[in-house]
Amino acid sequence: MNRCVYEDVVRFDTKSSSLSDFRTQYAYMHGPLCIVICILGIILNAANIVVLTRKNMMTSINVILTWLAVADNLKMTDYLIFAIGFYVMKDPDLALMNTYNIHKGKYLEFHASFAIVCHNIGVWLTVSLAIFRFLYIWFPGRGKIFCTVSRAKLTVALIYVTIAIICIPNYYTNFLDKKTPIHLNSSNITCHAKYTVNMIDQKDPVFIANTYIQAIFTKLVPCVLLTVLTFLLIYAMHQAYQKRKVLLSQGHDQDAQRHHEHNRTTGMLLAVVILFLLVELPSGILTLMIVFSPAEWMTKVYDNLGEFHELLALFNNSVNFLLYCSMSKQFRKTFISIFCRCLPKQNYRVINMTERSQFNNSVNHNHHNTTHVQTDA
């Protein structure tokens, strides 16, 4: 057989396992599936950004949701390029994550760090979202003071900067590895150097430090916080429901309706948090097991499940628009007022006749109470 033989820096166990077989079979579908999800997710998150940045939607919660959509879009744009270059347009005679093109190799090295940064920003923005909502409903008086738009913007800025700094060790754990052919079966074939991204030795202090940082600060702590906050938000929703029943029994319909709107908003944000937690918790457990398990664990288990987890994470990054539309009347109305102008004039007029009155009333109410979350249903 005419082929080039390379000296691999990292050798893997060649014995087949159920997980490795799963990865081999799934790899053929991973690229196309991720491309479809990324394209749809980028469009939907762009719509989120447009809607949530409208003047009538400017609240602390919506500031965080906006920058969460930005982080998700950065990650999905990066992954879209990665999936096209290394799955759909993969060199046919090379294994995954290998290329003859040095520029594609450099991009792979960039992707290895950039995707982690964007993902971790999304993790902590979700945590801050849960904290802001908890403060707002748990401390009704002081919550309005704590959860201002300016503090939300400051929180977002701190998260973006802090994550970029915390991930510095990760930048040094991945390096572009050039492999040159050491043996050629036939002189009729021209062999080129191939490039891939490898990790430094697992006993290296930088690798160990990065593993603990990723396991603790971007997996364990956020998952614990989100779990606790989820139960607290559910309890707060139950308390608000009981209070609404009392207000209705006393004839305070307007106050009861306001409590109902707050509960719908909390429910929507709770759905965002729970969905995020369901995706992140298994990955967090696997990452923690790397710290306490033999070195082979990463190769035999974590690496074989990595692509499937990426698919779930990308799906999670793309579905928030559907949650907002299904659970937030305010979001739907703003979306209609922006994007439905492209519909035939007669149809758009019908939409306006049925919804404009309620929409304007909601906007006027929210101008008087800027700390109220505009995504209330």
CSV table of C-alpha atoms in Angstrom, one decimal:
chain,number,residue,atom,x,y,z
A,1,MET,CA,0.0,0.0,0.0
A,2,ASN,CA,1.3,3.4,-0.9
A,3,ARG,CA,1.1,5.6,2.2
A,4,CYS,CA,3.0,7.9,4.5
A,5,VAL,CA,3.9,6.8,8.0
A,6,TYR,CA,4.2,9.3,10.8
A,7,GLU,CA,5.6,9.1,14.3
A,8,ASP,CA,2.7,9.9,16.6
A,9,VAL,CA,3.6,11.8,19.7
A,10,VAL,CA,0.6,10.4,21.7
A,11,ARG,CA,-0.3,6.8,21.3
A,12,PHE,CA,-3.7,5.5,22.3
A,13,ASP,CA,-5.0,2.2,23.4
A,14,THR,CA,-6.1,0.4,20.2
A,15,LYS,CA,-8.5,-2.0,22.0
A,16,SER,CA,-12.1,-1.4,21.0
A,17,SER,CA,-14.7,-0.5,23.6
A,18,SER,CA,-18.4,0.3,23.5
A,19,LEU,CA,-17.6,4.0,24.0
A,20,SER,CA,-14.9,4.1,21.3
A,21,ASP,CA,-17.3,2.3,18.9
A,22,PHE,CA,-20.0,4.9,19.7
A,23,ARG,CA,-17.6,7.8,19.0
A,24,THR,CA,-16.5,6.2,15.7
A,25,GLN,CA,-20.1,5.8,14.5
A,26,TYR,CA,-21.4,9.1,15.8
A,27,ALA,CA,-18.4,11.1,14.3
A,28,TYR,CA,-19.9,10.7,10.8
A,29,MET,CA,-23.1,12.5,12.0
A,30,HIS,CA,-21.5,15.0,14.3
A,31,GLY,CA,-20.4,17.6,11.7
A,32,PRO,CA,-23.6,17.9,9.7
A,33,LEU,CA,-25.8,17.9,12.9
A,34,CYS,CA,-23.7,20.6,14.5
A,35,ILE,CA,-23.7,22.8,11.3
A,36,VAL,CA,-27.5,22.7,11.2
A,37,ILE,CA,-27.8,23.5,15.0
A,38,CYS,CA,-25.2,26.3,14.7
A,39,ILE,CA,-26.8,28.0,11.8
A,40,LEU,CA,-30.3,27.9,13.4
A,41,GLY,CA,-28.8,28.9,16.8
A,42,ILE,CA,-26.9,31.9,15.4
A,43,ILE,CA,-30.1,33.2,13.7
A,44,LEU,CA,-32.2,32.7,16.8
A,45,ASN,CA,-29.7,34.3,19.1
A,46,ALA,CA,-29.3,37.2,16.8
A,47,ALA,CA,-33.1,37.7,17.1
A,48,ASN,CA,-32.7,37.5,20.9
A,49,ILE,CA,-30.1,40.3,20.8
A,50,VAL,CA,-32.3,42.5,18.6
A,51,VAL,CA,-35.4,42.1,20.8
A,52,LEU,CA,-33.7,42.3,24.2
A,53,THR,CA,-31.8,45.5,23.4
A,54,ARG,CA,-35.0,47.5,22.6
A,55,LYS,CA,-35.5,50.5,24.8
A,56,ASN,CA,-38.7,49.0,26.3
A,57,MET,CA,-36.9,45.8,27.2
A,58,MET,CA,-33.9,47.4,29.0
A,59,THR,CA,-33.7,45.6,32.4
A,60,SER,CA,-31.0,44.0,34.4
A,61,ILE,CA,-32.2,40.5,33.6
A,62,ASN,CA,-32.4,41.3,29.9
A,63,VAL,CA,-28.9,42.8,29.9
A,64,ILE,CA,-27.6,39.4,31.1
A,65,LEU,CA,-29.7,37.5,28.6
A,66,THR,CA,-28.4,39.7,25.8
A,67,TRP,CA,-24.8,39.0,26.6
A,68,LEU,CA,-25.5,35.3,27.2
A,69,ALA,CA,-26.8,35.3,23.6
A,70,VAL,CA,-23.6,37.1,22.5
A,71,ALA,CA,-21.5,34.4,24.2
A,72,ASP,CA,-23.6,31.6,22.7
A,73,ASN,CA,-23.3,33.2,19.2
A,74,LEU,CA,-19.5,33.6,19.5
A,75,LYS,CA,-19.2,29.9,20.4
A,76,MET,CA,-21.5,28.7,17.7
A,77,THR,CA,-19.9,30.8,15.0
A,78,ASP,CA,-16.5,29.4,16.1
A,79,TYR,CA,-17.9,25.8,16.1
A,80,LEU,CA,-19.6,26.2,12.7
A,81,ILE,CA,-16.2,27.0,11.1
A,82,PHE,CA,-14.6,24.2,13.1
A,83,ALA,CA,-17.3,21.6,12.1
A,84,ILE,CA,-17.1,22.6,8.4
A,85,GLY,CA,-13.3,22.5,8.3
A,86,PHE,CA,-12.6,19.3,10.4
A,87,TYR,CA,-15.7,17.2,9.8
A,88,VAL,CA,-17.4,18.0,6.5
A,89,MET,CA,-14.2,19.1,4.6
A,90,LYS,CA,-11.9,16.7,6.4
A,91,ASP,CA,-8.9,15.4,4.6
A,92,PRO,CA,-10.1,12.0,3.5
A,93,ASP,CA,-6.8,10.2,4.3
A,94,LEU,CA,-6.3,11.7,7.7
A,95,ALA,CA,-8.0,11.0,11.1
A,96,LEU,CA,-10.2,13.6,12.7
A,97,MET,CA,-8.4,16.7,14.1
A,98,ASN,CA,-5.5,16.3,11.6
A,99,THR,CA,-4.7,18.4,8.6
A,100,TYR,CA,-2.0,19.1,6.1
A,101,ASN,CA,-2.9,22.8,6.1
A,102,ILE,CA,-0.9,24.8,8.7
A,103,HIS,CA,-3.5,27.5,8.8
A,104,LYS,CA,-6.3,25.0,9.6
A,105,GLY,CA,-4.0,23.7,12.3
A,106,LYS,CA,-3.5,27.2,13.8
A,107,TYR,CA,-7.3,27.7,13.8
A,108,LEU,CA,-7.7,24.3,15.6
A,109,GLU,CA,-5.3,25.6,18.2
A,110,PHE,CA,-7.3,28.8,18.5
A,111,HIS,CA,-10.6,26.9,18.7
A,112,ALA,CA,-9.4,24.7,21.5
A,113,SER,CA,-9.1,27.7,23.8
A,114,PHE,CA,-11.7,30.1,22.4
A,115,ALA,CA,-14.5,27.5,22.7
A,116,ILE,CA,-13.7,27.0,26.4
A,117,VAL,CA,-13.7,30.7,27.1
A,118,CYS,CA,-17.1,31.3,25.4
A,119,HIS,CA,-18.6,28.2,27.1
A,120,ASN,CA,-17.4,29.3,30.6
A,121,ILE,CA,-18.7,32.8,30.1
A,122,GLY,CA,-22.1,31.3,29.3
A,123,VAL,CA,-21.9,29.2,32.5
A,124,TRP,CA,-21.2,32.1,34.8
A,125,LEU,CA,-23.7,34.4,33.0
A,126,THR,CA,-26.4,31.7,33.7
A,127,VAL,CA,-25.3,31.6,37.4
A,128,SER,CA,-25.5,35.5,37.6
A,129,LEU,CA,-29.0,35.3,35.9
A,130,ALA,CA,-30.2,32.9,38.7
A,131,ILE,CA,-28.6,35.1,41.4
A,132,PHE,CA,-30.2,38.3,40.1
A,133,ARG,CA,-33.6,36.8,39.9
A,134,PHE,CA,-33.3,35.2,43.3
A,135,LEU,CA,-32.3,38.5,44.9
A,136,TYR,CA,-35.2,40.3,43.1
A,137,ILE,CA,-37.9,38.0,44.4
A,138,TRP,CA,-36.4,37.0,47.7
A,139,PHE,CA,-35.7,40.5,48.8
A,140,PRO,CA,-38.5,42.5,47.2
A,141,GLY,CA,-37.4,45.9,48.6
A,142,ARG,CA,-33.6,45.6,48.4
A,143,GLY,CA,-33.7,43.4,45.3
A,144,LYS,CA,-34.7,46.4,43.2
A,145,ILE,CA,-31.6,48.3,44.5
A,146,PHE,CA,-29.3,45.3,44.0
A,147,CYS,CA,-30.5,44.3,40.5
A,148,THR,CA,-30.1,47.5,38.6
A,149,VAL,CA,-29.2,47.7,34.9
A,150,SER,CA,-25.8,49.3,35.7
A,151,ARG,CA,-24.9,46.5,38.1
A,152,ALA,CA,-25.9,43.9,35.5
A,153,LYS,CA,-23.6,45.6,33.0
A,154,LEU,CA,-20.8,45.6,35.5
A,155,THR,CA,-21.4,41.9,36.3
A,156,VAL,CA,-21.3,41.0,32.6
A,157,ALA,CA,-18.0,42.9,32.1
A,158,LEU,CA,-16.5,41.3,35.2
A,159,ILE,CA,-17.5,37.8,34.0
A,160,TYR,CA,-16.1,38.3,30.5
A,161,VAL,CA,-12.7,39.7,31.8
A,162,THR,CA,-12.4,37.2,34.7
A,163,ILE,CA,-13.1,34.1,32.6
A,164,ALA,CA,-10.5,35.3,30.0
A,165,ILE,CA,-7.9,35.5,32.8
A,166,ILE,CA,-8.9,32.3,34.6
A,167,CYS,CA,-8.6,30.4,31.3
A,168,ILE,CA,-4.9,31.5,30.8
A,169,PRO,CA,-3.5,28.1,31.9
A,170,ASN,CA,-5.8,26.4,29.3
A,171,TYR,CA,-4.1,28.5,26.6
A,172,TYR,CA,-0.8,26.7,27.4
A,173,THR,CA,-2.1,23.2,27.7
A,174,ASN,CA,-2.8,22.9,24.0
A,175,PHE,CA,-0.1,23.3,21.3
A,176,LEU,CA,0.1,22.8,17.6
A,177,ASP,CA,1.9,19.6,16.9
A,178,LYS,CA,3.7,19.1,13.6
A,179,LYS,CA,4.3,15.6,12.5
A,180,THR,CA,6.6,14.8,9.6
A,181,PRO,CA,6.7,11.4,7.8
A,182,ILE,CA,9.4,9.0,9.0
A,183,HIS,CA,8.7,6.3,6.4
A,184,LEU,CA,7.4,6.2,2.8
A,185,ASN,CA,6.3,3.0,1.2
A,186,SER,CA,6.6,4.4,-2.3
A,187,SER,CA,8.8,7.0,-3.9
A,188,ASN,CA,5.8,7.9,-6.2
A,189,ILE,CA,4.0,9.7,-3.3
A,190,THR,CA,4.8,13.1,-2.0
A,191,CYS,CA,4.2,13.3,1.8
A,192,HIS,CA,3.6,16.5,3.6
A,193,ALA,CA,3.8,17.4,7.3
A,194,LYS,CA,0.5,17.0,9.1
A,195,TYR,CA,-0.7,19.2,11.9
A,196,THR,CA,-2.9,18.5,14.9
A,197,VAL,CA,-3.4,20.0,18.4
A,198,ASN,CA,-2.1,17.9,21.3
A,199,MET,CA,-2.1,18.5,25.1
A,200,ILE,CA,1.0,18.9,27.2
A,201,ASP,CA,2.0,16.0,29.5
A,202,GLN,CA,-0.7,15.3,32.2
A,203,LYS,CA,2.0,15.5,34.9
A,204,ASP,CA,2.9,19.0,33.9
A,205,PRO,CA,2.1,21.6,36.6
A,206,VAL,CA,0.3,23.8,34.1
A,207,PHE,CA,-1.9,20.9,33.0
A,208,ILE,CA,-2.7,20.0,36.6
A,209,ALA,CA,-3.5,23.6,37.5
A,210,ASN,CA,-5.7,24.0,34.5
A,211,THR,CA,-7.6,20.7,35.3
A,212,TYR,CA,-8.3,21.9,38.8
A,213,ILE,CA,-9.4,25.3,37.7
A,214,GLN,CA,-11.7,23.9,35.0
A,215,ALA,CA,-13.1,21.2,37.4
A,216,ILE,CA,-13.7,23.5,40.4
A,217,PHE,CA,-14.4,27.1,39.1
A,218,THR,CA,-16.1,26.3,35.8
A,219,LYS,CA,-17.8,23.0,36.7
A,220,LEU,CA,-18.2,22.1,40.4
A,221,VAL,CA,-19.0,25.6,41.8
A,222,PRO,CA,-21.4,26.7,39.0
A,223,CYS,CA,-23.3,23.4,39.1
A,224,VAL,CA,-23.6,23.5,42.9
A,225,LEU,CA,-24.8,27.2,42.8
A,226,LEU,CA,-27.3,26.5,40.0
A,227,THR,CA,-28.6,23.4,41.9
A,228,VAL,CA,-29.2,25.4,45.1
A,229,LEU,CA,-30.6,28.4,43.3
A,230,THR,CA,-33.0,26.2,41.3
A,231,PHE,CA,-34.5,24.8,44.5
A,232,LEU,CA,-34.7,28.3,46.0
A,233,LEU,CA,-36.4,29.7,42.9
A,234,ILE,CA,-38.9,26.9,42.9
A,235,TYR,CA,-39.6,27.5,46.6
A,236,ALA,CA,-40.0,31.3,45.9
A,237,MET,CA,-42.4,30.5,43.1
A,238,HIS,CA,-44.5,28.4,45.4
A,239,GLN,CA,-44.6,31.2,48.0
A,240,ALA,CA,-45.6,33.7,45.3
A,241,TYR,CA,-48.4,31.4,44.2
A,242,GLN,CA,-49.7,31.1,47.7
A,243,LYS,CA,-49.6,34.9,48.1
A,244,ARG,CA,-51.5,35.3,44.8
A,245,LYS,CA,-54.2,33.0,46.1
A,246,VAL,CA,-54.6,35.1,49.2
A,247,LEU,CA,-54.7,38.3,47.2
A,248,LEU,CA,-57.4,36.9,44.9
A,249,SER,CA,-59.5,35.8,47.8
A,250,GLN,CA,-59.3,39.3,49.2
A,251,GLY,CA,-60.3,40.9,45.9
A,252,HIS,CA,-56.9,42.4,45.1
A,253,ASP,CA,-57.0,41.4,41.4
A,254,GLN,CA,-54.4,43.8,40.2
A,255,ASP,CA,-51.8,42.8,42.8
A,256,ALA,CA,-52.6,39.2,42.1
A,257,GLN,CA,-52.0,39.7,38.4
A,258,ARG,CA,-48.6,41.4,39.1
A,259,HIS,CA,-47.6,38.4,41.2
A,260,HIS,CA,-48.6,36.1,38.5
A,261,GLU,CA,-46.5,38.0,36.0
A,262,HIS,CA,-43.5,37.8,38.3
A,263,ASN,CA,-44.0,34.1,38.7
A,264,ARG,CA,-44.2,33.6,34.9
A,265,THR,CA,-40.9,35.5,34.5
A,266,THR,CA,-39.3,33.4,37.2
A,267,GLY,CA,-40.6,30.2,35.6
A,268,MET,CA,-39.1,31.2,32.2
A,269,LEU,CA,-35.7,31.9,33.8
A,270,LEU,CA,-35.9,28.7,35.8
A,271,ALA,CA,-36.4,26.8,32.6
A,272,VAL,CA,-33.3,28.4,31.1
A,273,VAL,CA,-31.3,27.5,34.3
A,274,ILE,CA,-32.6,23.9,34.5
A,275,LEU,CA,-32.0,23.1,30.9
A,276,PHE,CA,-28.4,24.5,31.3
A,277,LEU,CA,-27.9,22.5,34.4
A,278,LEU,CA,-29.1,19.2,32.8
A,279,VAL,CA,-26.5,19.7,30.0
A,280,GLU,CA,-23.6,20.9,32.3
A,281,LEU,CA,-24.0,18.5,35.3
A,282,PRO,CA,-22.9,15.3,33.5
A,283,SER,CA,-19.9,17.1,31.9
A,284,GLY,CA,-19.0,18.5,35.3
A,285,ILE,CA,-19.0,15.1,36.8
A,286,LEU,CA,-16.8,13.7,34.1
A,287,THR,CA,-14.4,16.6,34.4
A,288,LEU,CA,-14.1,16.0,38.2
A,289,MET,CA,-13.5,12.3,37.6
A,290,ILE,CA,-10.4,13.2,35.5
A,291,VAL,CA,-8.9,14.7,38.7
A,292,PHE,CA,-9.5,11.6,40.8
A,293,SER,CA,-9.2,8.9,38.2
A,294,PRO,CA,-6.3,7.2,36.4
A,295,ALA,CA,-4.8,9.0,33.5
A,296,GLU,CA,-6.4,6.6,31.0
A,297,TRP,CA,-9.9,7.9,32.1
A,298,MET,CA,-9.6,11.0,29.9
A,299,THR,CA,-8.7,9.0,26.8
A,300,LYS,CA,-11.1,6.1,27.3
A,301,VAL,CA,-14.2,7.9,28.6
A,302,TYR,CA,-14.0,11.7,28.5
A,303,ASP,CA,-12.7,12.0,25.0
A,304,ASN,CA,-15.1,9.5,23.6
A,305,LEU,CA,-18.1,11.4,25.0
A,306,GLY,CA,-16.7,14.9,24.2
A,307,GLU,CA,-18.3,15.3,20.8
A,308,PHE,CA,-21.8,14.2,21.9
A,309,HIS,CA,-21.6,16.6,24.9
A,310,GLU,CA,-20.7,19.4,22.4
A,311,LEU,CA,-23.8,18.6,20.4
A,312,LEU,CA,-25.9,18.9,23.6
A,313,ALA,CA,-24.2,22.1,24.6
A,314,LEU,CA,-24.8,23.7,21.1
A,315,PHE,CA,-28.4,22.6,21.3
A,316,ASN,CA,-28.7,24.3,24.7
A,317,ASN,CA,-27.1,27.4,23.3
A,318,SER,CA,-29.7,27.7,20.5
A,319,VAL,CA,-33.1,27.0,22.2
A,320,ASN,CA,-33.4,30.1,24.5
A,321,PHE,CA,-35.3,31.9,21.8
A,322,LEU,CA,-38.0,29.2,21.9
A,323,LEU,CA,-38.3,29.4,25.7
A,324,TYR,CA,-38.6,33.2,25.5
A,325,CYS,CA,-41.3,33.0,22.9
A,326,SER,CA,-43.3,30.3,24.6
A,327,MET,CA,-43.2,31.8,28.1
A,328,SER,CA,-42.9,35.5,27.6
A,329,LYS,CA,-45.8,37.6,26.2
A,330,GLN,CA,-43.6,40.7,26.3
A,331,PHE,CA,-40.9,39.1,24.3
A,332,ARG,CA,-43.4,37.9,21.7
A,333,LYS,CA,-45.0,41.3,21.3
A,334,THR,CA,-41.7,43.0,20.9
A,335,PHE,CA,-40.5,40.4,18.4
A,336,ILE,CA,-43.7,40.9,16.4
A,337,SER,CA,-43.4,44.7,16.4
A,338,ILE,CA,-39.8,44.4,15.0
A,339,PHE,CA,-39.8,41.5,12.6
A,340,CYS,CA,-43.4,41.2,11.4
A,341,ARG,CA,-43.3,44.4,9.4
A,342,CYS,CA,-42.0,42.3,6.5
A,343,LEU,CA,-45.3,40.5,6.4
A,344,PRO,CA,-48.0,41.7,3.9
A,345,LYS,CA,-49.4,44.9,5.2
A,346,GLN,CA,-52.9,43.5,5.6
A,347,ASN,CA,-51.7,40.6,7.8
A,348,TYR,CA,-49.5,42.9,9.9
A,349,ARG,CA,-52.5,45.2,10.4
A,350,VAL,CA,-54.4,42.2,11.8
A,351,ILE,CA,-51.6,41.5,14.3
A,352,ASN,CA,-51.6,45.1,15.4
A,353,MET,CA,-55.4,45.2,15.9
A,354,THR,CA,-55.2,42.2,18.3
A,355,GLU,CA,-52.1,43.0,20.2
A,356,ARG,CA,-51.0,46.7,19.9
A,357,SER,CA,-53.3,47.9,22.7
A,358,GLN,CA,-52.0,45.4,25.3
A,359,PHE,CA,-48.4,45.9,24.1
A,360,ASN,CA,-48.5,49.7,24.6
A,361,ASN,CA,-50.1,49.3,28.0
A,362,SER,CA,-47.2,46.9,29.0
A,363,VAL,CA,-44.6,49.3,27.7
A,364,ASN,CA,-46.1,52.2,29.7
A,365,HIS,CA,-46.2,50.2,32.8
A,366,ASN,CA,-42.6,49.1,32.5
A,367,HIS,CA,-41.4,52.7,32.0
A,368,HIS,CA,-42.8,53.5,35.4
A,369,ASN,CA,-41.1,50.4,36.9
A,370,THR,CA,-37.7,49.9,35.3
A,371,THR,CA,-36.6,47.3,37.7
A,372,HIS,CA,-39.5,45.0,36.6
A,373,VAL,CA,-38.3,42.3,34.3
A,374,GLN,CA,-39.5,43.1,30.8
A,375,THR,CA,-39.7,39.5,29.8
A,376,ASP,CA,-42.8,38.9,32.0
A,377,ALA,CA,-45.4,36.8,30.4
